[in-house]
Tab-separated table of N, CA, C and O and ligand atoms in Angstrom:
chain	number	residue	atom	x	y	z
A	368	GLU	N	0.862	-1.228	0.057
A	368	GLU	CA	0.003	0.006	-0.048
A	368	GLU	C	0.918	1.252	0.028
A	368	GLU	O	1.939	1.290	0.675
A	369	ILE	N	0.488	2.283	-0.679
A	369	ILE	CA	1.254	3.523	-0.769
A	369	ILE	C	0.507	4.531	0.027
A	369	ILE	O	-0.637	4.836	-0.156
A	370	SER	N	1.164	5.162	0.968
A	370	SER	CA	0.614	6.252	1.713
A	370	SER	C	0.507	7.473	0.992
A	370	SER	O	1.163	7.640	-0.131
A	371	PRO	N	-0.294	8.512	1.359
A	371	PRO	CA	-0.339	9.746	0.647
A	371	PRO	C	1.021	10.394	0.447
A	371	PRO	O	1.204	11.054	-0.410
A	372	ALA	N	1.986	10.214	1.362
A	372	ALA	CA	3.292	10.648	1.178
A	372	ALA	C	4.152	9.976	0.123
A	372	ALA	O	5.301	10.327	-0.325
A	373	GLY	N	3.540	8.870	-0.375
A	373	GLY	CA	4.192	8.143	-1.451
A	373	GLY	C	5.184	7.041	-0.870
A	373	GLY	O	5.936	6.472	-1.593
A	374	VAL	N	5.145	6.902	0.448
A	374	VAL	CA	6.039	5.879	1.014
A	374	VAL	C	5.329	4.599	1.233
A	374	VAL	O	4.254	4.536	1.634
A	375	GLY	N	5.990	3.545	0.877
A	375	GLY	CA	5.329	2.112	1.056
A	375	GLY	C	5.221	1.871	2.444
A	375	GLY	O	6.182	1.972	3.275
A	376	ILE	N	4.046	1.481	2.903
A	376	ILE	CA	3.778	1.000	4.350
A	376	ILE	C	3.263	-0.508	4.311
A	376	ILE	O	2.540	-0.789	3.506
A	377	LYS	N	3.696	-1.077	5.467
A	377	LYS	CA	3.222	-2.484	5.644
A	377	LYS	C	1.832	-2.401	6.131
A	377	LYS	O	1.507	-1.646	7.146
A	378	THR	N	0.878	-3.180	5.558
A	378	THR	CA	-0.434	-3.200	6.001
A	378	THR	C	-0.756	-4.336	7.011
A	378	THR	O	-0.405	-5.504	6.630
A	379	LEU	N	-1.246	-4.014	8.128
A	379	LEU	CA	-1.612	-4.935	9.116
A	379	LEU	C	-3.112	-5.464	8.750
A	379	LEU	O	-4.082	-4.568	8.746
A	380	ASP	N	-3.176	-6.683	8.275
A	380	ASP	CA	-4.612	-7.076	7.832
A	380	ASP	C	-5.546	-7.304	8.915
A	380	ASP	O	-6.715	-6.909	8.819
A	381	LYS	N	-5.033	-7.973	10.117
A	381	LYS	CA	-5.913	-8.268	11.098
A	381	LYS	C	-5.034	-8.752	12.331
A	381	LYS	O	-4.023	-9.326	12.208
A	382	ALA	N	-5.673	-8.570	13.557
A	382	ALA	CA	-4.967	-9.015	14.713
A	382	ALA	C	-6.017	-9.162	15.801
A	382	ALA	O	-7.085	-8.520	15.841
A	383	GLY	N	-5.774	-10.185	16.676
A	383	GLY	CA	-6.671	-10.387	17.740
A	383	GLY	C	-6.357	-11.639	18.510
A	383	GLY	O	-5.377	-12.264	18.271
A	384	VAL	N	-7.174	-12.017	19.414
A	384	VAL	CA	-6.929	-13.157	20.386
A	384	VAL	C	-7.804	-14.356	19.861
A	384	VAL	O	-9.033	-14.126	19.619
A	385	LEU	N	-7.089	-15.400	19.570
A	385	LEU	CA	-7.824	-16.675	19.180
A	385	LEU	C	-7.256	-17.899	19.960
A	385	LEU	O	-6.260	-17.812	20.575
A	386	HIS	N	-8.090	-18.950	19.946
A	386	HIS	CA	-7.666	-20.225	20.402
A	386	HIS	C	-7.190	-21.005	19.252
A	386	HIS	O	-7.739	-21.098	18.192
A	387	ARG	N	-5.933	-21.701	19.551
A	387	ARG	CA	-5.370	-22.344	18.303
A	387	ARG	C	-4.604	-23.643	18.792
A	387	ARG	O	-4.155	-23.652	20.024
A	388	THR	N	-4.493	-24.651	17.978
A	388	THR	CA	-3.677	-25.695	18.279
A	388	THR	C	-3.068	-26.234	17.050
A	388	THR	O	-3.674	-26.219	15.969
A	389	LYS	N	-1.818	-26.777	17.003
A	389	LYS	CA	-1.258	-27.433	15.897
A	389	LYS	C	-1.404	-28.893	15.969
A	389	LYS	O	-1.305	-29.475	17.073
A	390	THR	N	-1.934	-29.480	14.969
A	390	THR	CA	-2.345	-30.953	14.949
A	390	THR	C	-1.295	-31.725	14.071
A	390	THR	O	-1.309	-32.947	14.298
A	391	VAL	N	-0.814	-31.078	13.036
A	391	VAL	CA	0.148	-31.906	12.169
A	391	VAL	C	1.369	-30.930	11.972
A	391	VAL	O	1.273	-29.821	11.670
A	392	ASP	N	2.576	-31.556	12.098
A	392	ASP	CA	3.855	-30.827	11.891
A	392	ASP	C	4.542	-31.424	10.689
A	392	ASP	O	5.011	-32.539	10.699
A	393	LYS	N	4.574	-30.737	9.515
A	393	LYS	CA	5.175	-31.110	8.292
A	393	LYS	C	4.845	-32.598	8.017
A	393	LYS	O	5.734	-33.438	7.702
A	394	GLY	N	3.512	-32.982	7.990
A	394	GLY	CA	3.124	-34.269	7.544
A	394	GLY	C	2.989	-35.297	8.714
A	394	GLY	O	2.424	-36.359	8.616
A	395	LYS	N	3.568	-34.935	9.893
A	395	LYS	CA	3.545	-35.860	11.014
A	395	LYS	C	2.443	-35.357	12.028
A	395	LYS	O	2.512	-34.249	12.520
A	396	ARG	N	1.532	-36.226	12.175
A	396	ARG	CA	0.360	-35.964	13.147
A	396	ARG	C	0.916	-35.924	14.589
A	396	ARG	O	1.534	-36.746	15.012
A	397	LEU	N	0.612	-34.768	15.300
A	397	LEU	CA	1.128	-34.647	16.728
A	397	LEU	C	0.177	-35.534	17.579
A	397	LEU	O	-1.034	-35.604	17.394
A	398	ARG	N	0.693	-36.243	18.482
A	398	ARG	CA	0.008	-37.146	19.355
A	398	ARG	C	-0.988	-36.417	20.261
A	398	ARG	O	-2.098	-36.891	20.452
A	399	LYS	N	-0.572	-35.284	20.811
A	399	LYS	CA	-1.413	-34.622	21.838
A	399	LYS	C	-1.945	-33.287	21.254
A	399	LYS	O	-1.169	-32.516	20.654
A	400	LYS	N	-3.161	-33.109	21.419
A	400	LYS	CA	-3.713	-31.662	20.997
A	400	LYS	C	-3.774	-30.891	22.247
A	400	LYS	O	-4.212	-31.176	23.270
A	401	HIS	N	-3.033	-29.733	22.006
A	401	HIS	CA	-3.016	-28.758	23.087
A	401	HIS	C	-3.437	-27.350	22.710
A	401	HIS	O	-2.714	-26.759	21.906
A	402	TRP	N	-4.596	-27.009	23.181
A	402	TRP	CA	-5.094	-25.699	22.765
A	402	TRP	C	-4.450	-24.553	23.474
A	402	TRP	O	-4.209	-24.724	24.666
A	403	SER	N	-4.120	-23.547	22.865
A	403	SER	CA	-3.525	-22.249	23.521
A	403	SER	C	-4.315	-21.138	23.026
A	403	SER	O	-4.913	-20.979	21.973
A	404	THR	N	-4.316	-20.112	23.893
A	404	THR	CA	-5.076	-18.803	23.657
A	404	THR	C	-3.958	-17.844	23.250
A	404	THR	O	-3.029	-17.656	24.176
A	405	SER	N	-4.025	-17.371	22.087
A	405	SER	CA	-2.924	-16.443	21.834
A	405	SER	C	-3.319	-15.319	20.890
A	405	SER	O	-4.125	-15.266	20.038
A	406	TRP	N	-2.451	-14.231	21.069
A	406	TRP	CA	-2.407	-13.145	20.122
A	406	TRP	C	-2.018	-13.555	18.818
A	406	TRP	O	-1.024	-14.321	18.637
A	407	THR	N	-2.835	-13.177	17.787
A	407	THR	CA	-2.564	-13.717	16.439
A	407	THR	C	-2.629	-12.585	15.487
A	407	THR	O	-3.459	-11.608	15.597
A	408	VAL	N	-1.717	-12.473	14.564
A	408	VAL	CA	-1.566	-11.387	13.601
A	408	VAL	C	-1.406	-11.921	12.170
A	408	VAL	O	-0.764	-12.860	11.982
A	409	LEU	N	-2.296	-11.374	11.355
A	409	LEU	CA	-2.263	-11.701	9.865
A	409	LEU	C	-1.640	-10.454	9.171
A	409	LEU	O	-2.250	-9.331	9.267
A	410	GLU	N	-0.493	-10.608	8.495
A	410	GLU	CA	0.135	-9.481	7.909
A	410	GLU	C	1.058	-10.002	6.755
A	410	GLU	O	1.849	-10.854	7.039
A	411	GLY	N	0.894	-9.317	5.678
A	411	GLY	CA	1.746	-9.643	4.588
A	411	GLY	C	1.750	-11.098	4.156
A	411	GLY	O	2.936	-11.698	3.822
A	412	GLY	N	0.597	-11.756	4.259
A	412	GLY	CA	0.502	-13.159	3.798
A	412	GLY	C	1.053	-14.121	4.816
A	412	GLY	O	1.328	-15.313	4.482
A	413	ILE	N	1.463	-13.601	6.015
A	413	ILE	CA	1.904	-14.572	7.056
A	413	ILE	C	0.974	-14.391	8.235
A	413	ILE	O	0.563	-13.371	8.670
A	414	LEU	N	0.600	-15.624	8.822
A	414	LEU	CA	-0.302	-15.624	9.982
A	414	LEU	C	0.794	-16.038	11.092
A	414	LEU	O	1.379	-17.109	11.079
A	415	THR	N	0.811	-15.290	12.104
A	415	THR	CA	1.694	-15.458	13.178
A	415	THR	C	0.962	-15.696	14.591
A	415	THR	O	0.093	-14.883	14.848
A	416	PHE	N	1.168	-16.867	15.157
A	416	PHE	CA	0.523	-17.171	16.456
A	416	PHE	C	1.633	-16.843	17.537
A	416	PHE	O	2.705	-17.428	17.496
A	417	PHE	N	1.344	-15.892	18.383
A	417	PHE	CA	2.314	-15.587	19.385
A	417	PHE	C	2.180	-16.555	20.683
A	417	PHE	O	1.118	-17.331	20.660
A	418	LYS	N	3.115	-16.581	21.383
A	418	LYS	CA	3.060	-17.503	22.621
A	418	LYS	C	1.979	-17.226	23.521
A	418	LYS	O	1.517	-16.110	23.730
A	419	ASP	N	1.497	-18.427	24.067
A	419	ASP	CA	0.353	-18.402	25.022
A	419	ASP	C	0.782	-17.456	26.252
A	419	ASP	O	1.974	-17.656	26.667
A	420	SER	N	0.024	-16.595	26.678
A	420	SER	CA	0.294	-15.834	27.834
A	420	SER	C	-1.018	-15.253	28.391
A	420	SER	O	-1.754	-14.980	27.646
A	421	LYS	N	-0.969	-14.952	29.634
A	421	LYS	CA	-2.074	-14.183	30.187
A	421	LYS	C	-2.293	-12.873	29.576
A	421	LYS	O	-3.302	-12.397	29.386
A	422	ALA	N	-1.052	-12.293	29.398
A	422	ALA	CA	-1.071	-10.973	28.769
A	422	ALA	C	-1.609	-11.021	27.366
A	422	ALA	O	-2.528	-10.115	26.990
A	423	SER	N	-1.313	-12.052	26.621
A	423	SER	CA	-1.909	-12.186	25.305
A	423	SER	C	-3.373	-12.370	25.277
A	423	SER	O	-4.142	-11.814	24.527
A	424	ALA	N	-3.837	-13.254	26.183
A	424	ALA	CA	-5.350	-13.456	26.382
A	424	ALA	C	-6.160	-12.196	26.778
A	424	ALA	O	-7.198	-12.065	26.247
A	425	ALA	N	-5.453	-11.381	27.543
A	425	ALA	CA	-6.198	-10.246	28.151
A	425	ALA	C	-5.834	-8.908	27.297
A	425	ALA	O	-6.660	-7.976	27.428
A	426	GLY	N	-4.905	-8.967	26.402
A	426	GLY	CA	-4.444	-7.776	25.795
A	426	GLY	C	-5.258	-7.244	24.665
A	426	GLY	O	-5.366	-6.037	24.433
A	427	GLY	N	-6.049	-8.144	24.059
A	427	GLY	CA	-6.874	-7.681	22.925
A	427	GLY	C	-6.064	-6.891	21.929
A	427	GLY	O	-4.827	-7.144	21.835
A	428	LEU	N	-6.669	-5.899	21.333
A	428	LEU	CA	-5.988	-5.140	20.371
A	428	LEU	C	-4.838	-4.241	20.839
A	428	LEU	O	-4.124	-3.712	20.144
A	429	ARG	N	-4.820	-4.023	22.113
A	429	ARG	CA	-3.709	-3.163	22.794
A	429	ARG	C	-2.457	-3.871	23.106
A	429	ARG	O	-1.560	-3.352	23.548
A	430	GLN	N	-2.479	-5.133	22.828
A	430	GLN	CA	-1.292	-5.998	23.167
A	430	GLN	C	-0.036	-5.378	22.356
A	430	GLN	O	-0.057	-5.206	21.228
A	431	PRO	N	0.998	-4.947	23.172
A	431	PRO	CA	2.174	-4.479	22.498
A	431	PRO	C	2.903	-5.660	21.799
A	431	PRO	O	3.453	-6.498	22.519
A	432	LEU	N	2.925	-5.642	20.457
A	432	LEU	CA	3.463	-6.702	19.875
A	432	LEU	C	4.956	-7.050	20.089
A	432	LEU	O	5.288	-8.248	20.148
A	433	LYS	N	5.766	-5.969	20.302
A	433	LYS	CA	7.164	-6.353	20.622
A	433	LYS	C	7.473	-7.090	21.904
A	433	LYS	O	8.568	-7.640	22.115
A	434	LEU	N	6.366	-7.149	22.794
A	434	LEU	CA	6.592	-7.842	23.967
A	434	LEU	C	6.279	-9.369	23.931
A	434	LEU	O	6.539	-10.129	24.847
A	435	SER	N	5.793	-9.777	22.760
A	435	SER	CA	5.431	-11.243	22.528
A	435	SER	C	6.451	-11.862	21.649
A	435	SER	O	7.081	-11.268	20.937
A	436	THR	N	6.546	-13.249	21.833
A	436	THR	CA	7.414	-13.939	20.966
A	436	THR	C	6.520	-14.810	20.166
A	436	THR	O	5.593	-15.535	20.513
A	437	PRO	N	6.836	-14.810	18.852
A	437	PRO	CA	6.100	-15.717	17.936
A	437	PRO	C	6.405	-17.180	18.200
A	437	PRO	O	7.414	-17.573	18.566
A	438	GLU	N	5.231	-18.007	18.214
A	438	GLU	CA	5.452	-19.419	18.333
A	438	GLU	C	5.334	-20.141	17.082
A	438	GLU	O	6.308	-20.972	16.795
A	439	TYR	N	4.327	-19.844	16.226
A	439	TYR	CA	4.346	-20.383	14.914
A	439	TYR	C	4.031	-19.302	13.855
A	439	TYR	O	3.284	-18.354	14.189
A	440	THR	N	4.795	-19.366	12.792
A	440	THR	CA	4.418	-18.446	11.691
A	440	THR	C	4.075	-19.339	10.452
A	440	THR	O	4.707	-20.266	10.162
A	441	VAL	N	2.847	-19.019	9.908
A	441	VAL	CA	2.375	-19.888	8.764
A	441	VAL	C	2.365	-19.048	7.576
A	441	VAL	O	1.719	-17.973	7.508
A	442	ASP	N	3.155	-19.439	6.542
A	442	ASP	CA	3.080	-18.829	5.243
A	442	ASP	C	1.807	-19.190	4.534
A	442	ASP	O	1.567	-20.391	4.315
A	443	LEU	N	1.020	-18.206	4.180
A	443	LEU	CA	-0.262	-18.559	3.472
A	443	LEU	C	-0.155	-18.908	2.056
A	443	LEU	O	-1.190	-19.367	1.462
A	444	ARG	N	1.072	-18.735	1.445
A	444	ARG	CA	1.178	-18.978	0.101
A	444	ARG	C	1.033	-20.516	-0.039
A	444	ARG	O	1.674	-21.340	0.536
A	445	GLY	N	0.037	-20.981	-0.828
A	445	GLY	CA	-0.202	-22.416	-0.992
A	445	GLY	C	-0.915	-23.090	0.047
A	445	GLY	O	-1.167	-24.320	0.022
A	446	ALA	N	-1.461	-22.278	0.970
A	446	ALA	CA	-2.161	-22.844	2.207
A	446	ALA	C	-3.651	-23.131	1.753
A	446	ALA	O	-4.112	-22.522	0.716
A	447	SER	N	-4.460	-23.799	2.488
A	447	SER	CA	-5.783	-23.949	2.270
A	447	SER	C	-6.550	-23.877	3.728
A	447	SER	O	-5.963	-24.204	4.739
A	448	LEU	N	-7.759	-23.353	3.628
A	448	LEU	CA	-8.589	-23.068	4.766
A	448	LEU	C	-9.875	-23.640	4.630
A	448	LEU	O	-10.520	-23.490	3.602
A	449	SER	N	-10.499	-24.370	5.645
A	449	SER	CA	-11.877	-24.800	5.596
A	449	SER	C	-12.359	-24.956	7.004
A	449	SER	O	-11.616	-24.740	7.993
A	450	TRP	N	-13.743	-25.062	7.104
A	450	TRP	CA	-14.282	-25.289	8.527
A	450	TRP	C	-13.835	-26.721	8.829
A	450	TRP	O	-13.930	-27.599	8.111
A	451	ALA	N	-13.455	-26.867	10.090
A	451	ALA	CA	-12.908	-28.237	10.419
A	451	ALA	C	-14.059	-29.177	10.491
A	451	ALA	O	-15.180	-28.783	11.036
A	452	PRO	N	-13.866	-30.407	9.999
A	452	PRO	CA	-14.910	-31.426	10.232
A	452	PRO	C	-15.106	-31.762	11.660
A	452	PRO	O	-14.279	-31.548	12.483
A	453	LYS	N	-16.435	-32.077	12.067
A	453	LYS	CA	-16.779	-32.297	13.406
A	453	LYS	C	-15.916	-33.237	14.243
A	453	LYS	O	-15.710	-33.126	15.414
A	454	ASP	N	-15.337	-34.160	13.404
A	454	ASP	CA	-14.426	-35.201	14.248
A	454	ASP	C	-13.152	-34.598	14.690
A	454	ASP	O	-12.326	-35.243	15.320
A	455	LYS	N	-12.825	-33.451	14.160
A	455	LYS	CA	-11.491	-32.813	14.435
A	455	LYS	C	-11.371	-32.174	15.844
A	455	LYS	O	-10.456	-31.986	16.437
A	456	SER	N	-12.679	-31.776	16.284
A	456	SER	CA	-12.743	-31.117	17.620
A	456	SER	C	-14.121	-31.088	18.086
A	456	SER	O	-15.094	-31.086	17.311
A	457	SER	N	-14.202	-31.177	19.417
A	457	SER	CA	-15.664	-31.019	20.081
A	457	SER	C	-16.025	-29.582	20.079
A	457	SER	O	-17.241	-29.310	20.530
A	458	ARG	N	-15.113	-28.652	19.849
A	458	ARG	CA	-15.532	-27.270	19.966
A	458	ARG	C	-16.259	-26.766	18.740
A	458	ARG	O	-16.220	-27.327	17.728
A	459	LYS	N	-16.948	-25.672	18.966
A	459	LYS	CA	-17.664	-24.970	17.828
A	459	LYS	C	-16.737	-23.902	17.166
A	459	LYS	O	-15.811	-23.449	17.756
A	460	ASN	N	-17.156	-23.605	16.050
A	460	ASN	CA	-16.528	-22.517	15.240
A	460	ASN	C	-14.968	-22.776	15.102
A	460	ASN	O	-14.148	-21.964	15.349
A	461	VAL	N	-14.630	-23.907	14.465
A	461	VAL	CA	-13.304	-24.374	14.341
A	461	VAL	C	-12.875	-24.191	12.775
A	461	VAL	O	-13.592	-24.877	12.035
A	462	LEU	N	-11.843	-23.499	12.625
A	462	LEU	CA	-11.254	-23.560	11.242
A	462	LEU	C	-10.022	-24.446	11.115
A	462	LEU	O	-9.315	-24.554	12.195
A	463	GLU	N	-9.817	-24.945	10.028
A	463	GLU	CA	-8.582	-25.846	9.889
A	463	GLU	C	-7.748	-25.218	8.803
A	463	GLU	O	-8.188	-24.968	7.599
A	464	LEU	N	-6.511	-24.834	9.083
A	464	LEU	CA	-5.585	-24.245	8.071
A	464	LEU	C	-4.457	-25.229	7.863
A	464	LEU	O	-3.828	-25.747	8.697
A	465	ARG	N	-4.324	-25.570	6.583
A	465	ARG	CA	-3.205	-26.361	6.223
A	465	ARG	C	-2.211	-25.623	5.334
A	465	ARG	O	-2.498	-24.968	4.405
A	466	SER	N	-0.954	-25.708	5.785
A	466	SER	CA	0.072	-24.928	5.103
A	466	SER	C	0.702	-25.858	4.011
A	466	SER	O	0.564	-27.025	3.965
A	467	ARG	N	1.395	-25.206	3.125
A	467	ARG	CA	2.012	-25.921	1.943
A	467	ARG	C	2.982	-26.977	2.408
A	467	ARG	O	3.221	-27.952	1.716
A	468	ASP	N	3.692	-26.740	3.427
A	468	ASP	CA	4.625	-27.638	4.000
A	468	ASP	C	4.110	-28.827	4.742
A	468	ASP	O	4.703	-29.525	5.422
A	469	GLY	N	2.690	-28.889	4.763
A	469	GLY	CA	2.092	-30.023	5.395
A	469	GLY	C	1.801	-30.005	6.835
A	469	GLY	O	1.636	-31.024	7.470
A	470	SER	N	1.803	-28.811	7.374
A	470	SER	CA	1.416	-28.613	8.806
A	470	SER	C	-0.068	-28.224	8.846
A	470	SER	O	-0.662	-27.583	7.883
A	471	GLU	N	-0.729	-28.639	9.972
A	471	GLU	CA	-2.193	-28.265	10.126
A	471	GLU	C	-2.426	-27.586	11.532
A	471	GLU	O	-1.725	-27.991	12.477
A	472	TYR	N	-3.224	-26.639	11.406
A	472	TYR	CA	-3.698	-25.897	12.593
A	472	TYR	C	-5.146	-25.872	12.684
A	472	TYR	O	-5.743	-25.684	11.723
A	473	LEU	N	-5.641	-25.870	13.969
A	473	LEU	CA	-7.037	-25.534	14.175
A	473	LEU	C	-7.168	-24.209	14.833
A	473	LEU	O	-6.277	-23.945	15.667
A	474	ILE	N	-8.054	-23.411	14.469
A	474	ILE	CA	-8.256	-22.080	14.962
A	474	ILE	C	-9.646	-21.861	15.420
A	474	ILE	O	-10.529	-22.253	14.745
A	475	GLN	N	-9.857	-21.417	16.579
A	475	GLN	CA	-11.290	-21.470	17.146
A	475	GLN	C	-11.527	-20.249	17.985
A	475	GLN	O	-10.612	-19.604	18.621
A	476	HIS	N	-12.819	-19.723	17.884
A	476	HIS	CA	-13.343	-18.645	18.754
A	476	HIS	C	-14.654	-18.991	19.009
A	476	HIS	O	-15.540	-19.373	18.240
A	477	ASP	N	-15.177	-18.727	20.321
A	477	ASP	CA	-16.542	-18.953	20.667
A	477	ASP	C	-17.434	-18.097	19.883
A	477	ASP	O	-18.635	-18.504	19.673
A	478	SER	N	-17.075	-16.937	19.469
A	478	SER	CA	-17.959	-16.033	18.690
A	478	SER	C	-17.865	-16.355	17.311
A	478	SER	O	-16.828	-16.272	16.612
A	479	GLU	N	-19.023	-16.598	16.725
A	479	GLU	CA	-19.179	-17.029	15.276
A	479	GLU	C	-18.816	-15.823	14.469
A	479	GLU	O	-18.177	-15.897	13.419
A	480	ALA	N	-19.271	-14.565	14.956
A	480	ALA	CA	-18.969	-13.413	14.249
A	480	ALA	C	-17.441	-13.145	14.144
A	480	ALA	O	-16.969	-12.818	13.014
A	481	ILE	N	-16.721	-13.368	15.196
A	481	ILE	CA	-15.296	-13.092	15.196
A	481	ILE	C	-14.583	-14.174	14.339
A	481	ILE	O	-13.731	-13.893	13.479
A	482	ILE	N	-14.905	-15.476	14.473
A	482	ILE	CA	-14.220	-16.429	13.649
A	482	ILE	C	-14.514	-16.256	12.175
A	482	ILE	O	-13.727	-16.478	11.340
A	483	SER	N	-15.730	-15.755	11.846
A	483	SER	CA	-16.080	-15.454	10.470
A	483	SER	C	-15.206	-14.411	9.886
A	483	SER	O	-14.878	-14.445	8.622
A	484	THR	N	-14.894	-13.419	10.669
A	484	THR	CA	-14.027	-12.298	10.183
A	484	THR	C	-12.560	-12.920	9.887
A	484	THR	O	-11.927	-12.524	8.926
A	485	TRP	N	-12.166	-13.874	10.704
A	485	TRP	CA	-10.847	-14.418	10.493
A	485	TRP	C	-10.955	-15.354	9.295
A	485	TRP	O	-9.934	-15.443	8.482
A	486	HIS	N	-11.980	-16.116	9.118
A	486	HIS	CA	-12.201	-16.933	7.920
A	486	HIS	C	-12.068	-16.072	6.689
A	486	HIS	O	-11.289	-16.490	5.736
A	487	LYS	N	-12.692	-15.064	6.625
A	487	LYS	CA	-12.752	-14.050	5.506
A	487	LYS	C	-11.296	-13.572	5.279
A	487	LYS	O	-10.752	-13.616	4.162
A	488	ALA	N	-10.640	-13.039	6.300
A	488	ALA	CA	-9.359	-12.387	6.287
A	488	ALA	C	-8.244	-13.503	5.790
A	488	ALA	O	-7.412	-13.168	4.849
A	489	ILE	N	-8.231	-14.594	6.430
A	489	ILE	CA	-7.297	-15.547	5.995
A	489	ILE	C	-7.451	-16.068	4.669
A	489	ILE	O	-6.562	-16.264	3.787
A	490	GLY	N	-8.775	-16.274	4.302
A	490	GLY	CA	-9.172	-16.763	2.978
A	490	GLY	C	-8.720	-15.828	1.907
A	490	GLY	O	-8.142	-16.193	0.867
A	491	GLU	N	-8.947	-14.529	2.188
A	491	GLU	CA	-8.446	-13.492	1.266
A	491	GLU	C	-6.998	-13.338	1.144
A	491	GLU	O	-6.499	-13.207	-0.023
A	492	GLY	N	-6.301	-13.593	2.212
A	492	GLY	CA	-4.860	-13.695	2.110
A	492	GLY	C	-4.292	-14.743	1.302
A	492	GLY	O	-3.421	-14.593	0.577
A	493	ILE	N	-4.879	-15.971	1.442
A	493	ILE	CA	-4.538	-17.039	0.572
A	493	ILE	C	-4.802	-16.719	-0.913
A	493	ILE	O	-4.006	-16.945	-1.823
A	494	GLN	N	-5.994	-16.192	-1.169
A	494	GLN	CA	-6.401	-15.824	-2.519
A	494	GLN	C	-5.370	-14.932	-3.206
A	494	GLN	O	-5.004	-15.035	-4.294
A	495	GLU	N	-5.043	-13.782	-2.415
A	495	GLU	CA	-4.203	-12.785	-2.959
A	495	GLU	C	-2.825	-13.301	-3.298
A	495	GLU	O	-2.211	-12.976	-4.307
A	496	LEU	N	-2.310	-14.242	-2.524
A	496	LEU	CA	-0.946	-14.816	-2.776
A	496	LEU	C	-1.065	-15.734	-3.976
A	496	LEU	O	-0.065	-15.784	-4.777
A	497	SER	N	-2.221	-16.477	-4.191
A	497	SER	CA	-2.246	-17.331	-5.310
A	497	SER	C	-2.360	-16.582	-6.665
A	497	SER	O	-2.152	-17.168	-7.767
A	498	ALA	N	-2.697	-15.294	-6.570
A	498	ALA	CA	-2.896	-14.478	-7.810
A	498	ALA	C	-1.530	-13.936	-8.385
A	498	ALA	O	-1.480	-13.481	-9.396
A	499	ASP	N	-0.493	-14.028	-7.437
A	499	ASP	CA	0.870	-13.515	-7.885
A	499	ASP	C	1.444	-14.181	-9.074
A	499	ASP	O	1.283	-15.517	-9.054
B	1417	I3P	C1	-7.709	-33.370	24.832
B	1417	I3P	C2	-8.221	-31.999	25.138
B	1417	I3P	C3	-8.637	-31.242	23.968
B	1417	I3P	C4	-9.515	-32.048	23.141
B	1417	I3P	C5	-8.967	-33.440	22.795
B	1417	I3P	C6	-8.664	-34.169	24.002
B	1417	I3P	O1	-7.413	-34.063	26.131
B	1417	I3P	O2	-9.347	-32.108	25.979
B	1417	I3P	O3	-9.201	-29.934	24.248
B	1417	I3P	O4	-9.833	-31.326	21.886
B	1417	I3P	O5	-9.953	-34.134	22.062
B	1417	I3P	O6	-8.015	-35.459	23.738
B	1417	I3P	P1	-6.047	-33.898	26.852
B	1417	I3P	O7	-5.948	-32.474	27.381
B	1417	I3P	O8	-6.014	-34.988	27.932
B	1417	I3P	O9	-4.944	-34.176	25.913
B	1417	I3P	P2	-11.005	-30.471	21.561
B	1417	I3P	O10	-11.167	-29.516	22.707
B	1417	I3P	O11	-10.726	-29.913	20.247
B	1417	I3P	O12	-12.235	-31.442	21.429
B	1417	I3P	P3	-9.674	-35.151	20.846
B	1417	I3P	O13	-8.860	-36.241	21.410
B	1417	I3P	O14	-11.041	-35.519	20.381
B	1417	I3P	O15	-8.811	-34.370	19.871
């Protein structure tokens, strides 16, 4: 994006607090499912899940990003996103994200409205990258 001053600026697509768990690591299914609540940022075609922390859970949009450490970064290029089949989780509103390198993540929020905005934003991120 080009600002009025003509300077290229990085666009933050979306940020917020989500529940997430990694289920497959580069093709290898992980034995134990461990849900974490984390600050999550979608920016420049990359989805970053920050480390689980109370600050992350409580911080909402005010969370100072520089105080968090990324735990997983998912390159959306070649990724796919769908609603998780019921057998993947007992939770409601669960999205399944598969990365091109064969890792899988479940992403969940109790609010259908909030998870729907993430569905849209991540889906659009994937679409934009496939158009390059
Ligand atoms: C798991 C934990 C997860 C649950 C998972 C359980 O137990 O309760 O939250 O996933 O269900 O196995 P534990 O903590 O003992 O590992 P969901 O919340 O997504 O249902 P699963 O085995 O059906 O994946």
